[in-house]
Coordinates of C-alpha atoms in Angstrom, one line a residue:
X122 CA 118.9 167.0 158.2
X123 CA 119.7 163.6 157.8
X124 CA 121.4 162.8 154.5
X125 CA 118.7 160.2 151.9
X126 CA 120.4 156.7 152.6
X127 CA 122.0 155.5 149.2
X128 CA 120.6 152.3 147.6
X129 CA 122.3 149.3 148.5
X130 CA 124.3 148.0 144.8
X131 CA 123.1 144.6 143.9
X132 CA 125.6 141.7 144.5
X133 CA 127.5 139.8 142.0
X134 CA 125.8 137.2 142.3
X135 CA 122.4 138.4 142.3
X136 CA 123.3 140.4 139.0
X137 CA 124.6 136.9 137.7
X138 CA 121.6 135.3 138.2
X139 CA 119.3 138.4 136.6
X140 CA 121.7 138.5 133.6
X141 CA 121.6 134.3 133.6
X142 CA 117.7 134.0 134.2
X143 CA 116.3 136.3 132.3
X144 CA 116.9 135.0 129.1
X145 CA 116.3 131.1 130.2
X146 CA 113.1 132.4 131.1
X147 CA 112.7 133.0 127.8
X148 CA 113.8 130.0 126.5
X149 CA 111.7 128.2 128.8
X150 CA 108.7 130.2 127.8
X151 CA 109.0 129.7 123.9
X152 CA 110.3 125.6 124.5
X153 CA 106.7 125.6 125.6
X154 CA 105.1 127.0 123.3
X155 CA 107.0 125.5 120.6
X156 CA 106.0 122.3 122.3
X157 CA 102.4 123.2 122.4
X158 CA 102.3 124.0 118.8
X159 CA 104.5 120.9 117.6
X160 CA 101.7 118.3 119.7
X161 CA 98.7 120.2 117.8
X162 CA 100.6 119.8 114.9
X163 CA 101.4 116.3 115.5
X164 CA 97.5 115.8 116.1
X165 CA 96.3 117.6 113.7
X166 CA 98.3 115.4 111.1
X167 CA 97.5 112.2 112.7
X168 CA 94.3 113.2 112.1
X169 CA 94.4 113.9 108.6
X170 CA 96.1 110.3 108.1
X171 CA 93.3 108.5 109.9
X172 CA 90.5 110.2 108.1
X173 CA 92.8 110.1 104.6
X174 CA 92.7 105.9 105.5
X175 CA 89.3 105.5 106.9
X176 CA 88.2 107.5 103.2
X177 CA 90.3 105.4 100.9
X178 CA 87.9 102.9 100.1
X179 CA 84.8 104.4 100.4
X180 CA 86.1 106.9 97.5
X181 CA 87.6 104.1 96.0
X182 CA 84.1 102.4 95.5
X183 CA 82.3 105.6 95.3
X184 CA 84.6 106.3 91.8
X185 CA 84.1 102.7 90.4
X186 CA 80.4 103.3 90.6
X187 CA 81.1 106.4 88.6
X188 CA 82.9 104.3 86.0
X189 CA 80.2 102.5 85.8
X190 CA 77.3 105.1 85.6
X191 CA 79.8 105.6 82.3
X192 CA 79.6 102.5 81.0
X193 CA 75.8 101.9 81.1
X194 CA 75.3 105.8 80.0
X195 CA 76.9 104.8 77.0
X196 CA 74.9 101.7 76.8
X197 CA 71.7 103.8 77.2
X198 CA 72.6 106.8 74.5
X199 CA 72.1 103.6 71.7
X200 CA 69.4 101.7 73.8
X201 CA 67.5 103.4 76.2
X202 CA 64.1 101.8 76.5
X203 CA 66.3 98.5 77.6
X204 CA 68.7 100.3 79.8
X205 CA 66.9 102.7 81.5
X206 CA 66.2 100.7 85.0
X207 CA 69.5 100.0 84.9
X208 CA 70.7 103.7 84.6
X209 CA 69.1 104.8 87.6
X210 CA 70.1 102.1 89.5
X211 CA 73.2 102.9 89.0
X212 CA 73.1 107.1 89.2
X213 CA 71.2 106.3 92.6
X214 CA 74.6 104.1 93.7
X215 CA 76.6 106.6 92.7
X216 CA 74.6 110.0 94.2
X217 CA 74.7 107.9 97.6
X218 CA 78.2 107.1 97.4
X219 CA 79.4 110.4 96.1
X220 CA 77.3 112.7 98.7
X221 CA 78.7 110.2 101.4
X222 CA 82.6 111.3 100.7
X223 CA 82.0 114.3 99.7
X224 CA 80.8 115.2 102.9
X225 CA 83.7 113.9 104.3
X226 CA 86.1 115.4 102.1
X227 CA 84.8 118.8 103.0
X228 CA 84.9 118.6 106.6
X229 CA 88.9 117.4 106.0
X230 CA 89.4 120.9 104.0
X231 CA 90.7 122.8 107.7
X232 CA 93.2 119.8 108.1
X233 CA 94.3 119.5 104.8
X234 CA 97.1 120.6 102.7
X235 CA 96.4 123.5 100.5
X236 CA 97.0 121.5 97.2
X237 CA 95.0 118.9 99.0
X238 CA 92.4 121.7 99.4
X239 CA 92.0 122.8 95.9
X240 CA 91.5 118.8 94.9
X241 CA 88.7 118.4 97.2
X242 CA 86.9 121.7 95.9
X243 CA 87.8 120.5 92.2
X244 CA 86.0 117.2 92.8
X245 CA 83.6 118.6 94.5
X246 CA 82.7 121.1 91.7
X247 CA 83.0 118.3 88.8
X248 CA 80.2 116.0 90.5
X249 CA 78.1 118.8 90.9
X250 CA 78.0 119.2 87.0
X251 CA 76.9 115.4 86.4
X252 CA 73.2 116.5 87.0
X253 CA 72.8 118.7 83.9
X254 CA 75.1 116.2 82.1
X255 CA 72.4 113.2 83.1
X256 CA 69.6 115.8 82.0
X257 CA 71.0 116.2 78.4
X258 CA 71.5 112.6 78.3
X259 CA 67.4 111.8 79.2
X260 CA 67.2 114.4 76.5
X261 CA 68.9 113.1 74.0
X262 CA 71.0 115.9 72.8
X263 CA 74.4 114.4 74.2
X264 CA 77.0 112.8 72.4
X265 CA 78.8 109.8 73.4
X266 CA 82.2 111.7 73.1
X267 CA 81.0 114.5 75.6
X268 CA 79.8 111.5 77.8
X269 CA 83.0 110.2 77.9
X270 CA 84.9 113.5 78.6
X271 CA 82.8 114.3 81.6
X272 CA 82.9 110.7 83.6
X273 CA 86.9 110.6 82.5
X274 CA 87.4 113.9 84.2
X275 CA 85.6 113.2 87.0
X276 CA 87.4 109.9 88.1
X277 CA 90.7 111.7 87.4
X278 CA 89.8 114.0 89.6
X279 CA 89.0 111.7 92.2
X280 CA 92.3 110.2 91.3
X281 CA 94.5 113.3 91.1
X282 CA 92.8 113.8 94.8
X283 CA 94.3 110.3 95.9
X284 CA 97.3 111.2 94.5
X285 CA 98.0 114.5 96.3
X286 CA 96.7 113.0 99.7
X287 CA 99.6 110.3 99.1
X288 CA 102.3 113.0 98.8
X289 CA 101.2 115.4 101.0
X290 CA 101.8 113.1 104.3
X291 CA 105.7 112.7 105.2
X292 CA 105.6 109.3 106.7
X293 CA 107.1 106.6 104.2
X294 CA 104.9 103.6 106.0
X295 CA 101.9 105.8 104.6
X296 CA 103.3 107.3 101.6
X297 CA 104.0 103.5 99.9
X298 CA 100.6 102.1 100.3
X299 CA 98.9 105.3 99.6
X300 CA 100.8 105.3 96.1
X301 CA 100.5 102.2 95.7
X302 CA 96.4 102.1 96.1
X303 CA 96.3 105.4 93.5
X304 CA 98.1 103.0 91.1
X305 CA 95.5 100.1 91.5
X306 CA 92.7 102.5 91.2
X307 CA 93.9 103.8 88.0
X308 CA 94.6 100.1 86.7
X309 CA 90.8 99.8 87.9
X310 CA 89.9 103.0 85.6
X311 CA 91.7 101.8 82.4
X312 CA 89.9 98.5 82.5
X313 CA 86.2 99.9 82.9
X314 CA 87.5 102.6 80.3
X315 CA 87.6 99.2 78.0
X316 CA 84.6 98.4 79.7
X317 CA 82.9 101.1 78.7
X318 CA 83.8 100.8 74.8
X319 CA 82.2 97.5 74.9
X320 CA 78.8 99.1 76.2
X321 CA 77.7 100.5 73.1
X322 CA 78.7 97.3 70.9
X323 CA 76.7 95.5 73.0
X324 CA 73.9 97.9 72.9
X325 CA 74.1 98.1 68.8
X326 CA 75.3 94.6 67.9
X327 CA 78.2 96.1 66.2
X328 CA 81.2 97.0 67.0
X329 CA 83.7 99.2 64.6
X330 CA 87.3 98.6 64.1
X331 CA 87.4 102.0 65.5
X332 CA 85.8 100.9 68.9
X333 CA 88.3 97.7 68.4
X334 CA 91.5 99.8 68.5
X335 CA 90.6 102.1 71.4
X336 CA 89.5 99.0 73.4
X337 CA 92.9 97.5 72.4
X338 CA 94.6 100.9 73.7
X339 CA 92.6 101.0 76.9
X340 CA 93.4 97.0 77.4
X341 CA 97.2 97.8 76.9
X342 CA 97.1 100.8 79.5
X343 CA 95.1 98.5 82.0
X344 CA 97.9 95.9 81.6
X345 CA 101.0 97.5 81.7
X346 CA 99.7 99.5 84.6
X347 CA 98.8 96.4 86.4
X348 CA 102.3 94.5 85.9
X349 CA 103.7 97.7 86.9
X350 CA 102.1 97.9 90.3
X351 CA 103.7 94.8 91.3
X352 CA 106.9 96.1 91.9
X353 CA 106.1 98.3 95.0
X354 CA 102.9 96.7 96.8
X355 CA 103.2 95.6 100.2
X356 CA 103.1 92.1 101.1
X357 CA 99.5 91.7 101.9
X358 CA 98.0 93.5 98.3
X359 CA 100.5 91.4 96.9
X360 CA 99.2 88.2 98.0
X361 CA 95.8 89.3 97.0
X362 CA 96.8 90.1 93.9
X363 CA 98.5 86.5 93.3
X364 CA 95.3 84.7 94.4
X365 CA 93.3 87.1 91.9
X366 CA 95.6 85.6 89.3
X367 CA 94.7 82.3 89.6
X368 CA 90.9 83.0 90.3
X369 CA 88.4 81.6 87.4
X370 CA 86.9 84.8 86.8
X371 CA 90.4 86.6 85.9
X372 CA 91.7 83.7 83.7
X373 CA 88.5 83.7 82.3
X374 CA 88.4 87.5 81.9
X375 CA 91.5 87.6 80.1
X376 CA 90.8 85.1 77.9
X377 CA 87.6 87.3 76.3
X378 CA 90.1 90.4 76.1
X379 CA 92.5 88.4 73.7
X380 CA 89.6 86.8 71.5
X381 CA 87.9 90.6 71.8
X382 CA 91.1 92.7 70.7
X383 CA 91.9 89.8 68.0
X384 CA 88.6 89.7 66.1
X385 CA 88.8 89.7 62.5
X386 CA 86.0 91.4 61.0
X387 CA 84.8 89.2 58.4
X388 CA 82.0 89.8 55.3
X389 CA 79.0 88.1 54.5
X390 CA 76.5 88.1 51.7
X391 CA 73.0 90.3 52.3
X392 CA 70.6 87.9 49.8
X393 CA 67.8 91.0 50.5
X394 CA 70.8 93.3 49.0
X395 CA 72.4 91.3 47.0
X396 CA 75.7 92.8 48.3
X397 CA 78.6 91.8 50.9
X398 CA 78.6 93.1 54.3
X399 CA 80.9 93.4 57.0
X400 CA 79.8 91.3 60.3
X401 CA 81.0 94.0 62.8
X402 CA 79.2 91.8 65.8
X403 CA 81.0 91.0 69.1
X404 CA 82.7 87.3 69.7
X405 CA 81.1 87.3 73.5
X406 CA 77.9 87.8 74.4
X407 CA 77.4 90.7 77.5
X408 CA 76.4 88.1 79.8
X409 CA 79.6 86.4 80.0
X410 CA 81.6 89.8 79.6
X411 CA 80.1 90.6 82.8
X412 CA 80.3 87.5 84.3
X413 CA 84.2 88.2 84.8
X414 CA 84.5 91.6 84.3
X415 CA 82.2 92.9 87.3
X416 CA 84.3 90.7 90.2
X417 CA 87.6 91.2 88.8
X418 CA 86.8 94.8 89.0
X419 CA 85.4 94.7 92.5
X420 CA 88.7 92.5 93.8
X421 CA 90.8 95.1 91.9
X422 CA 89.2 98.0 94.1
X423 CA 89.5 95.9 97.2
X424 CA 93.3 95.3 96.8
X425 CA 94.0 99.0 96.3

């Protein structure tokens, strides 16, 4: 019987190559996958960068229709037979503009950021409060400090929402004018904040030192926020923001804001009471407030 034929040992350098292959193989294998998963990455964030731009100012305007929804709510709790057309003008503005991001904003949630994520969903969750807010305001059975609360929290939702968007993308060419368009809209914000105290003295006819001092506080935020933005906008907000300067409507603007926060509240004699009365009435008439206010507000948006 023939004896089995034994198997033929591998060479050297077919061992070699097993030994030398095998693990390149590998390499190769997970390079491509790596690879795969780095370009879907790399899309995936572009994305999220694009639709983060494209949404800026949309949710820019969308907010500073909120701010002022604020300001002519608080116009309406003291007068609203007179402001009441105006009011849902405005709450229409704002429903369209707010459902139009909103949308937006939740079909971003699968590309975004988890701390990203839970700003969206908080925003999301504060707008849908503002109908049984507006109800109790059509009611009557609101005060004008919960008013305030609710729209404050809302914009600096919108706000914190920018802010975290900024961070959240590691490229310094978006980073800087991301930040730096979160600074402007908060600039925008502490100015209609102002805004908004001057609503209700120009709904009553009166205005309280109290009113006077917060006005003066919200005026101070609005413009040390504003000279502080200067130092890191780009060259082209820049510009814009130097032509605002010299515009009519800004000059003009800040010239009611000085003779507004420096009014002396002087008294007068009531001949029906026979007593002296303080004269708690505004310097400016609404009119030319928001003759200035409204496009200095708008060009403040647009440079952020």
């Amino acid at each position: 019987m023939q004896a089995a034929k034994k198997k033929r040992a591998p060479l050297i350098k077919t061992r070699l190559r097993r030994i030398v292959l095998a693990p390149v193989s590998a390499l190769v294998v997970l390079w491509l996958i790596g690879s795969v998963y780095l370009a879907y990455g790399t899309v995936v964030q572009y994305a999220y960068v694009q639709a983060n731009d494209r949404l800026l100012l949309p949710s820019a305007l969308a907010l500073t229709a909120v701010m002022d929804e604020r300001s002519v709510t608080m116009a309406y709790l003291d007068r609203p037979r007179e402001t009441r057309e105006t009011l849902l003008d405005v709450r229409a503005d704002v429903d369209q503009r707010m459902g139009n991001i909103l949308d937006e904003f939740r079909g971003l949630l699968s590309l975004s950021p988890e701390k990203v994520q839970k700003r969206i969903t908080y925003l999301d969750e504060k707008f849908k409060e503002i109908g049984e807010l507006r109800a109790r305001v059509d009611q009557g059975n609101i005060d004008r400090e919960e008013v305030e609360e609710y729209y404050n929290d809302l914009v600096m939702a919108g706000a914190d929402l920018f802010d975290e968007q900024a961070r959240s993308v590691p490229s310094p060419e978006v980073v800087g004018p991301s930040v730096s368009a979160v600074s402007m809209f908060r600039v925008v914000d502490a100015l209609a904040r102002a805004d908004a105290k001057l609503s209700r003295g120009f709904a009553t006819g009166e205005f309280s030192m109290d009113d006077q001092h917060e006005f003066v506080a919200q005026v101070g935020a609005y413009e040390s926020m504003l000279e502080a933005v200067d130092d890191y906008l780009g060259p082209e907000p820049t510009n814009m923001l130097a032509s605002l300067r010299d515009n009519e409507e800004y000059v003009h603007l800040h010239e009611l804001i000085h003779e507004i926060a420096n009014r002396m509240i002087t008294t007068e004699f009531d001949p029906y009471t026979g007593q002296e009365v303080e004269d708690l009435s505004l310097p400016v008439d609404e009119a030319e407030w928001r003759s200035a206010y409204l496009p200095v507000k708008d060009a403040l948006t647009e440079i952020g």
